[in-house]
Amino acid sequence: MSDTALLVIDVQNDFCPGGALAVTDGDAVVPIINAMLPDYAVRVFTQDWHPAGHSSFASQHSGKAPFETTEMPYGTQVLWPDHCVQGTSGAAFHPDLETDPADMIIRKGFRPDIDSYSAFFENDRTTPTGLEGYLRTRGVTNVLCTGLATDFCVAYSALDAARLGFTTSVHLPACRAIDLDGSLDAALTEMKDAGITLIS
Ligand code: VGL
Ligand code: ZN
């Protein structure tokens, strides 16, 4: 599958059980992704990588609790518990994830004033991470998404990949969701409507 890139989104300690923004069963994706890696010629991992005091953290907004929302210049933003702070153990990949096969590691969410769910664009949907150019120059036409969380970073990445013209699939057994107020169903519907193949 030389024209397909496997995207491994945010399989980091803070999104796994015991982490600051734990996704139920998040660590269950690790052996599944490890088993998939040898089948893909292009493998890109992402890391959510926030400076301390990032604007997506509820702790930076007085009177706001985690999982409430606020209006940012680029739109509505969910406020999260402090998570994936650069250089902390929470921001590290899950220790059992095989990271040696990664060709490329994209870090995102490092600008203090803007969040970045997608591997391709920050949450303004226009500031690029550079991944599009990387994939195109490697001849990639198809993208297969895995990782955490299905309804945020995986969905945003898949939707951007499809919007950019990549033939896009999401391997759901290799993903787990946060599921805030129906966000999982909404994300699955939006991905289907965008022509993304959902593999179950
Ligand atoms: C994510 C919320 C905040 C994710 C990252 O990886 O899905 N979700 N930062
Ligand atoms: Zn984040």
CSV table of C-alpha atoms and ligand atoms in Angstrom, one decimal:
chain,number,residue,atom,x,y,z
A,1,MET,CA,0.0,0.0,0.0
A,2,SER,CA,2.6,2.5,-1.1
A,3,ASP,CA,0.1,5.2,-1.9
A,4,THR,CA,-1.6,5.0,1.5
A,5,ALA,CA,-0.4,6.7,4.6
A,6,LEU,CA,-1.3,5.4,8.1
A,7,LEU,CA,-2.0,8.3,10.4
A,8,VAL,CA,-1.7,7.5,14.1
A,9,ILE,CA,-3.3,10.4,15.9
A,10,ASP,CA,-2.4,11.4,19.5
A,11,VAL,CA,-1.8,8.0,21.2
A,12,GLN,CA,-0.3,9.8,24.2
A,13,ASN,CA,-0.4,9.1,27.9
A,14,ASP,CA,-2.8,11.9,28.7
A,15,PHE,CA,-5.4,10.4,26.4
A,16,CYS,CA,-5.1,6.9,28.0
A,17,PRO,CA,-6.5,5.6,31.3
A,18,GLY,CA,-4.8,7.5,34.2
A,19,GLY,CA,-4.0,10.5,32.0
A,20,ALA,CA,-5.2,14.1,32.3
A,21,LEU,CA,-7.8,13.8,29.5
A,22,ALA,CA,-8.3,10.1,29.6
A,23,VAL,CA,-10.4,8.5,26.8
A,24,THR,CA,-12.2,5.4,28.0
A,25,ASP,CA,-10.2,2.4,26.8
A,26,GLY,CA,-7.8,4.6,25.0
A,27,ASP,CA,-4.9,2.3,25.5
A,28,ALA,CA,-6.8,-0.5,23.7
A,29,VAL,CA,-5.8,1.0,20.4
A,30,VAL,CA,-2.1,0.4,21.0
A,31,PRO,CA,-1.8,-3.3,20.1
A,32,ILE,CA,-4.2,-2.8,17.1
A,33,ILE,CA,-2.1,0.0,15.7
A,34,ASN,CA,1.2,-1.9,16.4
A,35,ALA,CA,-0.2,-4.7,14.3
A,36,MET,CA,-1.2,-2.4,11.4
A,37,LEU,CA,2.1,-0.5,11.1
A,38,PRO,CA,4.0,-3.1,9.0
A,39,ASP,CA,1.4,-3.0,6.3
A,40,TYR,CA,1.9,0.7,5.4
A,41,ALA,CA,4.8,2.3,3.5
A,42,VAL,CA,4.1,5.8,4.9
A,43,ARG,CA,3.5,6.2,8.7
A,44,VAL,CA,2.8,9.5,10.3
A,45,PHE,CA,2.3,9.9,14.0
A,46,THR,CA,0.9,13.1,15.7
A,47,GLN,CA,1.5,14.5,19.1
A,48,ASP,CA,-0.8,17.0,20.8
A,49,TRP,CA,1.9,19.4,22.1
A,50,HIS,CA,0.7,22.4,24.1
A,51,PRO,CA,2.8,25.0,25.9
A,52,ALA,CA,1.9,25.3,29.6
A,53,GLY,CA,-1.0,27.8,30.0
A,54,HIS,CA,-2.4,27.0,26.5
A,55,SER,CA,-5.6,28.9,25.6
A,56,SER,CA,-7.5,25.6,25.2
A,57,PHE,CA,-7.1,24.8,28.9
A,58,ALA,CA,-10.1,25.7,31.2
A,59,SER,CA,-7.5,26.7,33.8
A,60,GLN,CA,-6.8,29.8,31.7
A,61,HIS,CA,-10.4,31.0,31.6
A,62,SER,CA,-11.7,32.3,34.9
A,63,GLY,CA,-15.1,30.9,35.8
A,64,LYS,CA,-14.9,28.1,33.3
A,65,ALA,CA,-14.7,24.4,34.0
A,66,PRO,CA,-13.3,21.7,31.8
A,67,PHE,CA,-15.6,20.6,29.0
A,68,GLU,CA,-17.4,24.0,28.9
A,69,THR,CA,-17.0,26.1,25.8
A,70,THR,CA,-15.8,29.6,25.0
A,71,GLU,CA,-15.7,31.8,21.9
A,72,MET,CA,-12.3,32.2,20.3
A,73,PRO,CA,-11.6,34.5,17.3
A,74,TYR,CA,-11.7,31.3,15.2
A,75,GLY,CA,-15.0,29.9,16.6
A,76,THR,CA,-16.3,27.9,19.5
A,77,GLN,CA,-13.7,26.1,21.5
A,78,VAL,CA,-14.2,23.3,24.1
A,79,LEU,CA,-12.1,24.0,27.2
A,80,TRP,CA,-10.1,21.0,28.3
A,81,PRO,CA,-8.3,20.0,31.4
A,82,ASP,CA,-4.5,20.8,31.2
A,83,HIS,CA,-3.1,18.1,29.0
A,84,CYS,CA,-0.2,17.1,26.7
A,85,VAL,CA,2.1,19.9,28.0
A,86,GLN,CA,5.3,19.9,26.0
A,87,GLY,CA,8.0,17.6,27.6
A,88,THR,CA,5.8,16.1,30.3
A,89,SER,CA,5.1,12.4,30.6
A,90,GLY,CA,1.5,13.0,29.7
A,91,ALA,CA,2.6,14.3,26.3
A,92,ALA,CA,4.8,11.2,25.6
A,93,PHE,CA,3.5,8.4,23.4
A,94,HIS,CA,2.0,5.5,25.2
A,95,PRO,CA,5.0,3.3,26.3
A,96,ASP,CA,3.8,0.3,24.4
A,97,LEU,CA,3.2,2.1,21.1
A,98,GLU,CA,5.8,1.1,18.5
A,99,THR,CA,7.1,4.5,17.5
A,100,ASP,CA,10.3,3.4,15.7
A,101,PRO,CA,8.3,2.7,12.5
A,102,ALA,CA,7.1,6.4,12.3
A,103,ASP,CA,8.5,8.2,9.3
A,104,MET,CA,7.3,11.5,10.4
A,105,ILE,CA,6.0,12.9,13.7
A,106,ILE,CA,3.8,16.0,13.5
A,107,ARG,CA,3.4,18.1,16.6
A,108,LYS,CA,0.4,20.4,16.8
A,109,GLY,CA,-1.3,22.8,19.3
A,110,PHE,CA,2.0,24.5,20.1
A,111,ARG,CA,0.8,28.0,19.3
A,112,PRO,CA,-0.5,29.5,22.6
A,113,ASP,CA,-3.6,31.2,21.2
A,114,ILE,CA,-5.0,28.5,18.9
A,115,ASP,CA,-5.9,24.9,19.4
A,116,SER,CA,-5.2,22.3,16.7
A,117,TYR,CA,-7.2,19.1,16.6
A,118,SER,CA,-6.4,18.1,13.0
A,119,ALA,CA,-3.1,16.8,11.8
A,120,PHE,CA,-3.4,19.1,8.8
A,121,PHE,CA,-4.7,22.5,10.0
A,122,GLU,CA,-5.2,24.3,13.3
A,123,ASN,CA,-8.7,25.0,14.5
A,124,ASP,CA,-9.0,28.1,12.3
A,125,ARG,CA,-9.0,25.4,9.5
A,126,THR,CA,-6.5,27.5,7.5
A,127,THR,CA,-3.1,27.5,9.4
A,128,PRO,CA,-1.3,24.4,8.0
A,129,THR,CA,0.9,22.0,9.9
A,130,GLY,CA,2.8,21.0,6.8
A,131,LEU,CA,1.5,17.5,6.6
A,132,GLU,CA,-0.3,18.0,3.3
A,133,GLY,CA,2.9,18.9,1.6
A,134,TYR,CA,4.7,15.9,3.2
A,135,LEU,CA,2.1,13.4,2.0
A,136,ARG,CA,1.9,14.9,-1.5
A,137,THR,CA,5.6,14.9,-2.0
A,138,ARG,CA,5.7,11.3,-0.9
A,139,GLY,CA,3.1,10.4,-3.5
A,140,VAL,CA,0.4,9.6,-1.0
A,141,THR,CA,-3.2,9.6,-2.4
A,142,ASN,CA,-5.0,7.6,0.4
A,143,VAL,CA,-5.1,8.3,4.1
A,144,LEU,CA,-6.1,5.8,6.8
A,145,CYS,CA,-6.8,7.3,10.3
A,146,THR,CA,-6.4,5.7,13.7
A,147,GLY,CA,-5.9,6.9,17.2
A,148,LEU,CA,-7.5,9.3,19.8
A,149,ALA,CA,-9.9,10.7,20.0
A,150,THR,CA,-12.4,9.5,17.3
A,151,ASP,CA,-14.7,12.5,17.7
A,152,PHE,CA,-12.0,15.3,18.0
A,153,CYS,CA,-8.5,14.9,16.6
A,154,VAL,CA,-9.2,11.8,14.4
A,155,ALA,CA,-12.4,13.2,13.0
A,156,TYR,CA,-10.9,16.7,12.3
A,157,SER,CA,-7.9,15.0,10.6
A,158,ALA,CA,-10.1,12.7,8.5
A,159,LEU,CA,-12.4,15.6,7.4
A,160,ASP,CA,-9.4,17.7,6.4
A,161,ALA,CA,-7.8,14.8,4.5
A,162,ALA,CA,-11.0,14.3,2.6
A,163,ARG,CA,-11.4,18.1,2.0
A,164,LEU,CA,-7.8,18.1,0.6
A,165,GLY,CA,-8.8,15.3,-1.9
A,166,PHE,CA,-7.2,12.3,-0.2
A,167,THR,CA,-9.2,9.1,-0.4
A,168,THR,CA,-9.9,8.8,3.4
A,169,SER,CA,-10.8,6.0,5.7
A,170,VAL,CA,-11.1,5.7,9.5
A,171,HIS,CA,-10.3,2.3,11.1
A,172,LEU,CA,-12.8,2.5,14.0
A,173,PRO,CA,-11.4,-0.5,16.0
A,174,ALA,CA,-8.2,1.4,16.2
A,175,CYS,CA,-9.9,4.6,17.6
A,176,ARG,CA,-11.6,5.5,20.9
A,177,ALA,CA,-13.9,8.5,21.5
A,178,ILE,CA,-14.3,11.2,24.2
A,179,ASP,CA,-18.1,11.4,23.4
A,180,LEU,CA,-19.1,14.8,24.9
A,181,ASP,CA,-22.8,15.4,24.5
A,182,GLY,CA,-23.3,13.2,21.4
A,183,SER,CA,-20.0,14.3,19.8
A,184,LEU,CA,-19.2,10.8,18.6
A,185,ASP,CA,-22.5,10.3,16.7
A,186,ALA,CA,-22.1,13.8,15.2
A,187,ALA,CA,-18.6,13.1,14.1
A,188,LEU,CA,-19.5,9.8,12.5
A,189,THR,CA,-22.3,11.4,10.6
A,190,GLU,CA,-20.2,14.3,9.4
A,191,MET,CA,-17.4,11.9,8.3
A,192,LYS,CA,-19.9,9.7,6.4
A,193,ASP,CA,-21.4,12.7,4.7
A,194,ALA,CA,-17.9,13.8,3.6
A,195,GLY,CA,-17.4,10.5,1.8
A,196,ILE,CA,-15.0,9.1,4.4
A,197,THR,CA,-15.1,5.3,4.6
A,198,LEU,CA,-15.7,4.1,8.2
A,199,ILE,CA,-14.2,0.7,8.7
A,200,SER,CA,-15.7,-1.3,11.6
B,1,VGL,C1,-7.7,16.0,21.6
B,1,VGL,C2,-9.0,17.4,22.9
B,1,VGL,C3,-7.9,18.2,23.1
B,1,VGL,C4,-7.6,14.8,20.8
B,1,VGL,C5,-6.6,16.9,21.8
B,1,VGL,O1,-6.5,14.3,20.6
B,1,VGL,O2,-8.7,14.3,20.3
B,1,VGL,N1,-8.9,16.3,22.1
B,1,VGL,N2,-6.8,18.0,22.5
B,2,ZN,ZN,-5.1,19.2,23.1
